XYZ file of C-alpha atoms in Angstrom:
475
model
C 13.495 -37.857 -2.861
C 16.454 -35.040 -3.390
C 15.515 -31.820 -2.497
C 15.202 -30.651 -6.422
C 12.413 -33.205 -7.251
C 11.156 -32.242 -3.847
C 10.539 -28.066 -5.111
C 9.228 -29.453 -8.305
C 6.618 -32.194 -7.079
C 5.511 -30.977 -3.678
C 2.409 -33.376 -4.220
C -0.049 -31.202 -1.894
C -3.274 -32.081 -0.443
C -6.501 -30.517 -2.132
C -7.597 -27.784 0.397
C -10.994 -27.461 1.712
C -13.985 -26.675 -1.161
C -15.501 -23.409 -1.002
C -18.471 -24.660 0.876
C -16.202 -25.974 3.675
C -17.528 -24.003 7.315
C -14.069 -24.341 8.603
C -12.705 -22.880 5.444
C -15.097 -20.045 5.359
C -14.327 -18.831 8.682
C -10.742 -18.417 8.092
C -11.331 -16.362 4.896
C -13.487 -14.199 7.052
C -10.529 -14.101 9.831
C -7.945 -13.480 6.941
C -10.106 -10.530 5.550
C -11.212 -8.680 8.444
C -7.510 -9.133 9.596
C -5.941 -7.774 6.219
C -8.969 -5.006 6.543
C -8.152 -3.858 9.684
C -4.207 -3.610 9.079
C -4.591 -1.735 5.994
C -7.361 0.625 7.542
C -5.039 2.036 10.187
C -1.465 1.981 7.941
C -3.445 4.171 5.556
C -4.942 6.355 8.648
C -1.664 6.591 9.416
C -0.301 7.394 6.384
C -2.354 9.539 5.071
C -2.641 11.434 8.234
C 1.143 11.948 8.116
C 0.859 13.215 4.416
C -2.221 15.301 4.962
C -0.716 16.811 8.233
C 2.863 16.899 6.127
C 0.785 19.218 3.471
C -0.607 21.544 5.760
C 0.297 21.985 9.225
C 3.769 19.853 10.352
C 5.836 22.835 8.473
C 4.271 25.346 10.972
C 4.545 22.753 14.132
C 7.911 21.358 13.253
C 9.737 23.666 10.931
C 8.651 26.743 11.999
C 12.130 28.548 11.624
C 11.940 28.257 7.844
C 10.476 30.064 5.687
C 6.854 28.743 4.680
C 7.552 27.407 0.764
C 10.858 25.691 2.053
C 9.039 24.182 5.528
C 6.415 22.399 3.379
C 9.774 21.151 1.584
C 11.074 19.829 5.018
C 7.603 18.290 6.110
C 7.891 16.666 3.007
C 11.315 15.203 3.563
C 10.227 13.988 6.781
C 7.231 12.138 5.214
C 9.673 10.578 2.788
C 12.301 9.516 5.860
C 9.526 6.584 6.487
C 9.467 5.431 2.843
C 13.372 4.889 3.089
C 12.459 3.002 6.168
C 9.515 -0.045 4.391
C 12.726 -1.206 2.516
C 14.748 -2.353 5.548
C 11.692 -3.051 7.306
C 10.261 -5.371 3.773
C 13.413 -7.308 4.150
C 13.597 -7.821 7.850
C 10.195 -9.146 7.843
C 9.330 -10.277 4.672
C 12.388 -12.675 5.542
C 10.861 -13.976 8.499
C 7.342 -14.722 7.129
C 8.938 -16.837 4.675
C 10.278 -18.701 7.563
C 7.942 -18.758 10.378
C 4.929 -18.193 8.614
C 2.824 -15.048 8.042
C 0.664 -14.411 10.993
C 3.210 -13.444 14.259
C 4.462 -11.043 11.305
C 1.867 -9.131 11.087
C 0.783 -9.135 14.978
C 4.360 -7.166 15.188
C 4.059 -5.179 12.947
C 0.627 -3.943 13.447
C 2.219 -2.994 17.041
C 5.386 -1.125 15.863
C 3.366 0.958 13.213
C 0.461 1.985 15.183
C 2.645 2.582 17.886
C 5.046 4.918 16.364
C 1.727 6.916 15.128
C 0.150 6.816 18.608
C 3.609 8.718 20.084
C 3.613 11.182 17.480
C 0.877 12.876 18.739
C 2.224 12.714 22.151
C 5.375 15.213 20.799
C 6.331 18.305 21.450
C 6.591 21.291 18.811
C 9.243 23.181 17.700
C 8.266 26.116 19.508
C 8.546 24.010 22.888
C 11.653 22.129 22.766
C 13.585 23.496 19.360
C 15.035 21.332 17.125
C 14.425 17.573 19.268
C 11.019 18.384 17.852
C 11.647 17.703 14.120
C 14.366 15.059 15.066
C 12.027 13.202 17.013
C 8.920 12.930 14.715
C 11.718 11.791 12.007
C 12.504 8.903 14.311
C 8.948 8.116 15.334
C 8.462 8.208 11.146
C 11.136 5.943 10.584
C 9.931 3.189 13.139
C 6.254 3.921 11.389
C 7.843 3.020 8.255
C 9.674 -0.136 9.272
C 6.667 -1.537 10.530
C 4.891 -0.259 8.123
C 6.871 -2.133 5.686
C 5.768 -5.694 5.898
C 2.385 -4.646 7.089
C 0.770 -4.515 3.543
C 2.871 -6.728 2.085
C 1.532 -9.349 4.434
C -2.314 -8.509 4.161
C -1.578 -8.982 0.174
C -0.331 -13.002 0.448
C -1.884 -13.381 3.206
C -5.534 -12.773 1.357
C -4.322 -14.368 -2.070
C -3.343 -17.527 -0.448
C -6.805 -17.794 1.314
C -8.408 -16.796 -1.469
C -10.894 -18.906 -3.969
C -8.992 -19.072 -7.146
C -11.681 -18.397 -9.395
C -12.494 -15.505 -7.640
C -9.024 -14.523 -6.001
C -8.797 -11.048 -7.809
C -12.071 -10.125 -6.006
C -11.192 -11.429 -2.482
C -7.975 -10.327 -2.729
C -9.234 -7.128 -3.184
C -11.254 -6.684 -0.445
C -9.121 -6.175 2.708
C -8.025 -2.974 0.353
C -11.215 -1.588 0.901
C -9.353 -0.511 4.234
C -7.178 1.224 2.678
C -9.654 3.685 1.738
C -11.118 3.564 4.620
C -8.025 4.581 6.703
C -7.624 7.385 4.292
C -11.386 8.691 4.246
C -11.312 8.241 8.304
C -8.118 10.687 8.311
C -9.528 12.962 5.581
C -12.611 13.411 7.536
C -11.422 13.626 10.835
C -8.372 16.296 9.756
C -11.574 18.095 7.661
C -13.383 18.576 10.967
C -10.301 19.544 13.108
C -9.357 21.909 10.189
C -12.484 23.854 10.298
C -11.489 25.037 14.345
C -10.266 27.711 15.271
C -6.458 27.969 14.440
C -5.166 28.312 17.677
C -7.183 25.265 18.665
C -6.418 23.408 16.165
C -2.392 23.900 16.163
C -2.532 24.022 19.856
C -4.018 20.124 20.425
C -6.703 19.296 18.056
C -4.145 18.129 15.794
C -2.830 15.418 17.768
C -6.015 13.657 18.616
C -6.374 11.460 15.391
C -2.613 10.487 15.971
C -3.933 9.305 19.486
C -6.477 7.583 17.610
C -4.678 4.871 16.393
C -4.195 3.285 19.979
C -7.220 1.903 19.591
C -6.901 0.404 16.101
C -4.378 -1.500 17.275
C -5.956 -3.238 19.772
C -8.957 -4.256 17.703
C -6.100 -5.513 14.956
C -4.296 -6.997 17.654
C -7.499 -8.941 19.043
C -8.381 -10.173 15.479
C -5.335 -11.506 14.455
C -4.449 -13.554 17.243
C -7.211 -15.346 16.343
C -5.846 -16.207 13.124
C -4.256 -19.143 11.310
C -1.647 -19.765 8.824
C -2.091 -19.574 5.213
C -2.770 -23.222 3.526
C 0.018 -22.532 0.917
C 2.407 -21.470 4.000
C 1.309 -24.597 5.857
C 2.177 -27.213 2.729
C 5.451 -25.371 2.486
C 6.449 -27.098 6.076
C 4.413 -30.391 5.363
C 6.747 -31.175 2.488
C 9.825 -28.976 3.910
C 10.460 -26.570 1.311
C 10.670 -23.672 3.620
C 13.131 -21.254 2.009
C 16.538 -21.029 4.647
C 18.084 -18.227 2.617
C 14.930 -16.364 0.946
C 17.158 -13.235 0.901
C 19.659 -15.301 -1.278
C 16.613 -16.574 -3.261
C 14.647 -13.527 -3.938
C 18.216 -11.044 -5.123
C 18.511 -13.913 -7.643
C 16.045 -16.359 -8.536
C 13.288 -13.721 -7.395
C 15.346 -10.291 -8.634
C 13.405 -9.872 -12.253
C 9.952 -10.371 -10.393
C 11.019 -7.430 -8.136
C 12.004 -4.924 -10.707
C 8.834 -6.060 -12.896
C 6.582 -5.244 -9.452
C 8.474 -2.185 -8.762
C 7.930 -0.504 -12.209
C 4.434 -1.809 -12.077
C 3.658 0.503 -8.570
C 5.559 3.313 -9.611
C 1.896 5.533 -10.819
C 0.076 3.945 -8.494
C 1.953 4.693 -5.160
C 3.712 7.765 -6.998
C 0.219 8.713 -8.105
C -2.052 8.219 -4.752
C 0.214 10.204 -2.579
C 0.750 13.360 -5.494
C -3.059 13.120 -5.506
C -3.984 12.669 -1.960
C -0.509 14.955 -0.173
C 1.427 16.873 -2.968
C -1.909 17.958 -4.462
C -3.369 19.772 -1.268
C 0.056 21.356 -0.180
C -0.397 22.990 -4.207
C -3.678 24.747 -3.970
C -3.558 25.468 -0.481
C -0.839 26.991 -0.127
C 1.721 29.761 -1.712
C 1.857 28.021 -5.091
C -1.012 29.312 -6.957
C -3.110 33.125 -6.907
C -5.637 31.530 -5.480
C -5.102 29.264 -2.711
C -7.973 27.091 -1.840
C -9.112 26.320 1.835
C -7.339 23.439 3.157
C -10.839 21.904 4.497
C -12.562 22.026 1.240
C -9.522 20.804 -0.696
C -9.522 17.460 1.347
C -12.939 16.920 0.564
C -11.241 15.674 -3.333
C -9.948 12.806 -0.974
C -12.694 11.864 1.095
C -14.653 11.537 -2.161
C -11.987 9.929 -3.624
C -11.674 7.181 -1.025
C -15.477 6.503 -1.242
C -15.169 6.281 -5.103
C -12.705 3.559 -4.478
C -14.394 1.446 -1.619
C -16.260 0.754 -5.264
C -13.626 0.748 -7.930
C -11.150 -1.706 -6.173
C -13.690 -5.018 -5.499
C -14.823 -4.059 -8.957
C -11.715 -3.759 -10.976
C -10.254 -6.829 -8.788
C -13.709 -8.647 -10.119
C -13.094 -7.988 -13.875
C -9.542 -8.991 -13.397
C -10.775 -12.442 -12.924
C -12.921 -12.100 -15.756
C -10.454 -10.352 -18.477
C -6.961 -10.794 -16.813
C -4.685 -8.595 -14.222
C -2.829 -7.344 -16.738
C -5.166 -5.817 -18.877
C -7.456 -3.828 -16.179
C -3.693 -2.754 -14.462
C -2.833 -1.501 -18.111
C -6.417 0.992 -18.549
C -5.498 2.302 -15.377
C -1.562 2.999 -16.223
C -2.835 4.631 -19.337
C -6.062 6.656 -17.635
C -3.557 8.094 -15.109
C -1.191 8.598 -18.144
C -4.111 10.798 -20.134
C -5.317 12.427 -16.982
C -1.885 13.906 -15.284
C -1.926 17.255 -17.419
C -5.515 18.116 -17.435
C -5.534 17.386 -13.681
C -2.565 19.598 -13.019
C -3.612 22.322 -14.838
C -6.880 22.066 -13.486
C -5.662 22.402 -10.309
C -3.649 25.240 -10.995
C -6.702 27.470 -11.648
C -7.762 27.375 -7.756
C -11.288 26.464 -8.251
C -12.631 24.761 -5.094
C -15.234 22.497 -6.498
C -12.611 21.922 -9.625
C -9.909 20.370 -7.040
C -12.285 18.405 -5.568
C -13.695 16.718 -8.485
C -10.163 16.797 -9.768
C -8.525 15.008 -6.895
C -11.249 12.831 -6.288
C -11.076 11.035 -9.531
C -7.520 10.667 -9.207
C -7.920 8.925 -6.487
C -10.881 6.932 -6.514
C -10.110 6.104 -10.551
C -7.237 6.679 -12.004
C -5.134 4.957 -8.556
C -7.722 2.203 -7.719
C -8.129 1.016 -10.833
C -4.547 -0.199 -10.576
C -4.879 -1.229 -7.044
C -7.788 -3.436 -7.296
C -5.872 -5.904 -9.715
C -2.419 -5.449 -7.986
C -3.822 -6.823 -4.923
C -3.742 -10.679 -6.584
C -1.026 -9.948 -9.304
C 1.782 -8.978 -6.573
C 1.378 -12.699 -5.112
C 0.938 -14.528 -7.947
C 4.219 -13.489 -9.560
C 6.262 -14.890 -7.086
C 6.811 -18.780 -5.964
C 5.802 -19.577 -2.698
C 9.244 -19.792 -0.969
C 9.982 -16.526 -1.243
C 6.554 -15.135 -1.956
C 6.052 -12.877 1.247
C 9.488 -11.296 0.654
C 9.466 -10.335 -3.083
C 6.146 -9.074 -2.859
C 7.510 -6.834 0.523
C 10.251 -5.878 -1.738
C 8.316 -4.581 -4.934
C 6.246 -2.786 -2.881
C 8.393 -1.096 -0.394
C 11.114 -0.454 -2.737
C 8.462 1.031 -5.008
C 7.016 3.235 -2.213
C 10.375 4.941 -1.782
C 10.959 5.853 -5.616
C 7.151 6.387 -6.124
C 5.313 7.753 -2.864
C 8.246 8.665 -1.280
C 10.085 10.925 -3.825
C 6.335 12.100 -4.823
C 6.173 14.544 -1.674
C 9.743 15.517 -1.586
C 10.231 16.254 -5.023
C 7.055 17.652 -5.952
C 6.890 20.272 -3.602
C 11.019 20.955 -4.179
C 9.895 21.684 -8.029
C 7.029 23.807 -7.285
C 8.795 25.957 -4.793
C 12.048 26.471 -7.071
C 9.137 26.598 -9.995
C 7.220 29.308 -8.733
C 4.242 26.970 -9.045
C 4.627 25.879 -11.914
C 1.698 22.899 -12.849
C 3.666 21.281 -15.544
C 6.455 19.932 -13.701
C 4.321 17.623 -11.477
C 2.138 16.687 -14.320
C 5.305 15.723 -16.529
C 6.660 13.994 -12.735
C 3.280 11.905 -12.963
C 2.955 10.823 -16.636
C 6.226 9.353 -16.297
C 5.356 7.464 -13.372
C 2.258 6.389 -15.364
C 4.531 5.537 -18.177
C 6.412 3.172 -16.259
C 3.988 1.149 -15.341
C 2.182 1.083 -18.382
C 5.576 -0.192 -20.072
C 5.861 -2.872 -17.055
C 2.451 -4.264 -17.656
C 4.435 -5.379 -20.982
C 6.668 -7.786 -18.965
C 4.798 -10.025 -16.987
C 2.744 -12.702 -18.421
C -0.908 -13.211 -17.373
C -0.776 -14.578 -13.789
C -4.678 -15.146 -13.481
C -5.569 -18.204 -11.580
C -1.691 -19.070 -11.403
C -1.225 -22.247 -8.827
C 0.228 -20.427 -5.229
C 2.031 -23.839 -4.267
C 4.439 -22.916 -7.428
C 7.801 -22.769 -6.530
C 9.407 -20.545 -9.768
C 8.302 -17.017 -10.316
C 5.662 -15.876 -13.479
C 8.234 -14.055 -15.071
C 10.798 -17.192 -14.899
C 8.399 -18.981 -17.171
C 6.369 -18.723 -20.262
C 3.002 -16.825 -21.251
C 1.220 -20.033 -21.316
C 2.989 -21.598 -18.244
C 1.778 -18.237 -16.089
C -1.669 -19.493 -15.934
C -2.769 -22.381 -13.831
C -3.995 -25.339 -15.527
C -6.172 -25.646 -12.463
C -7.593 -22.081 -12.240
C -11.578 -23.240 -13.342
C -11.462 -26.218 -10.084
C -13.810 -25.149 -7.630
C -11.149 -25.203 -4.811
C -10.954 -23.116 -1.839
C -7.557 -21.632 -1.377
C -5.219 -19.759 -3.011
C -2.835 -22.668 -3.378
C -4.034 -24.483 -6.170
């Protein structure tokens, strides 16, 4: 057989059927795996932004002026999302090659690491400038690892998955994404509520410490774990990619840009919501500045709004397609951006919760849920681990990335002024709204596909197989 007929008959086994023990217990494995991951990069993450927003420009930029070291804090937050790239292709590449679990064991050490240290740094005020240089490095190593980490958790559920129901399981190892991010908001809540001196002296670095022992319980959990079926028929019939970097910058390319614009509001969005937000009404931007502990109460709330929104939305995507439950929350976040800014402007406490809190837990999650089986269902399975790592990281840097940076440059040259963040997210929102447009319906697509969705027709998207009561994501 040449190795063309090969890609387009690999002639797989059926997996296991849903009621298969052995089966069942590696979904479980694969989810509380992909939970556990995503729990502590987003407690990571979001501790970096929240900490980024409110304290890191006093610890670690102190010899600027305050406006302008919430600026720097910011830049330093960003520094990591210009690190997922490199980190995407370094081991997005080698997960379509080996296979996706030793991936993600590494990973989960060099991002949980890199947080652990940082709260083992000096400040500014002890060592000078080293201080800011080395939490940029430490955030740069956070980011590489960081940058296959969710990536992985994302195939690495869809390709377990039922494919009846794959929008829904996909969606639940998300569920630790809000949970990292409510853990951080309510731990940095409580520290923020000590004394100041306390709190800036070492009560900041203990959720930083934290993290040490998330990575052990990831590290215990995924050892345990096996390869994906879809990864595992790739080597039966020997259709592992050699070159998936080769593959994915052409074969793969249109898939990439199509997942990029589709994150753009919902990375963009999350971290102007949960980071840019807070630095705005708590500090010198408004009359009226709210207390930092009762303005990250909008993302606690928010996060528990979406431990509900993102099995749910995932759920009706299997019911009414990805595309269409990714599009009403595009065009929610698209309505919402100028109320919410304004809103926010007026320095109302329980206002910015409420306000922040729907952003979150509504207007972001509602995109998430469906994303979290869309990302891997556009791309064939040769280079599936890769182009999904590359939509999402590149998309973090031009989204989540730029959303700190930015934001906070235009408010301080501004003088505050709510519109330009609002106009900054509707035209994130109207990206992805527009990219929504461009990708046919990959509901219940067959993972052991070798082409991409957006190679091949509307019709040809959606799997001729997607009502078989199999187990896996791979057919």
């Amino acid at each position: 057989m040449t190795e063309t007929t090969a890609q387009q008959d690999p002639t797989p086994q059926r997996p296991a059927h849903t009621d298969d023990p052995e089966y069942a217990a590696n979904l479980r494995r694969a989810t509380l795996a992909s939970s556990v991951g995503s729990a502590l990069e987003y407690f990571d993450f979001a501790l970096y932004g929240l900490s980024s927003a409110l304290i890191f420009n006093t610890l670690f930029f102190s010899d600027l002026d305050p406006a302008m070291g919430v600026v720097a804090a910011f830049a330093s937050f960003g520094v990591g999302f210009a690190a997922r790239p490199l980190g995407g292709l370094f081991f997005g590449t080698i997960g379509d090659r080996i296979g996706r679990k030793w991936v993600l064991v590494v990973t989960i050490l060099l991002m949980g690491g890199a947080t652990t240290l940082i709260g083992l740094l000096p400040t500014y005020e002890q060592i000078g400038i080293w201080a800011p240089v080395l939490l940029t490095v430490l955030r740069l190593a956070q980011g590489f690892g960081a940058g296959a980490e969710q990536a992985g958790a994302t195939v690495l559920m869809a390709e377990y998955s039922p494919v009846r129901r794959r929008g829904f399981f996909s969606s639940l190892p998300f569920i630790g994404i809000q949970l990292g991010t409510l853990l951080a908001a309510v731990v940095f809540t409580f520290l923020s509520s000590l004394p100041e001196d306390v709190f800036l002296g070492w009560a900041w670095r203990v959720p930083f410490l934290l993290s040490f022992v998330l990575i052990l319980v990831a590290l215990f959990i995924r050892m345990r774990l096996r390869e994906t079926p879809t990864f595992v028929e790739l080597e039966k019939h020997e259709q592992v990619a050699e070159r998936p970097i080769r593959e994915i910058f052409t074969k793969g390319f249109p898939g990439v840009v199509v997942g990029i614009g589709l994150r753009m509001a919902e990375n963009g969005g999350s971290y102007m919501f949960q980071n840019l937000a807070l630095a705005f009404v708590a500090g010198t931007f408004i009359a009226n500045p709210v207390d930092r502990g009762v303005a990250t109460w909008g993302v606690t709330i928010g996060s528990l709004i979406g431990m509900g929104t993102i099995p749910l939305t995932g759920h009706l995507s299997d019911r009414f397609g990805r595309r269409a439950v990714y599009r009403f929350g595009a065009v929610f976040m698209l309505l919402y951006a100028f109320p919410a800014w304004w809103l926010l402007s007026q320095g109302d406490p329980a206002t910015v919760v409420v306000v922040i809190a729907l952003g979150i837990g509504i207007a972001v999650n509602t995109m998430l849920g469906p994303q979290c089986a869309m990302l891997p269902e556009m791309f064939g399975n040769r280079h599936r681990y890769l182009g999904v790592a590359m939509a999402r990281e590149i998309s973090a840097v031009l989204g989540g990335g730029l959303a700190g940076v930015l934001g906070a440059y235009l408010l301080a040259t501004s003088g505050g002024n709510w519109l330009l963040p609002a106009i900054y997210m509707a035209t994130l929102a109207l990206i992805s709204t527009a990219s929504t447009f461009l990708v046919p319906e990959t509901r219940g697509r067959d993972l052991l596909r070798l082409e991409d969705a957006v190679n091949v027709s509307t019709d040809e998207g959606h799997d001729r197989d997607a009502d078989l009561p199999v187990a896996t994501a791979a057919r």
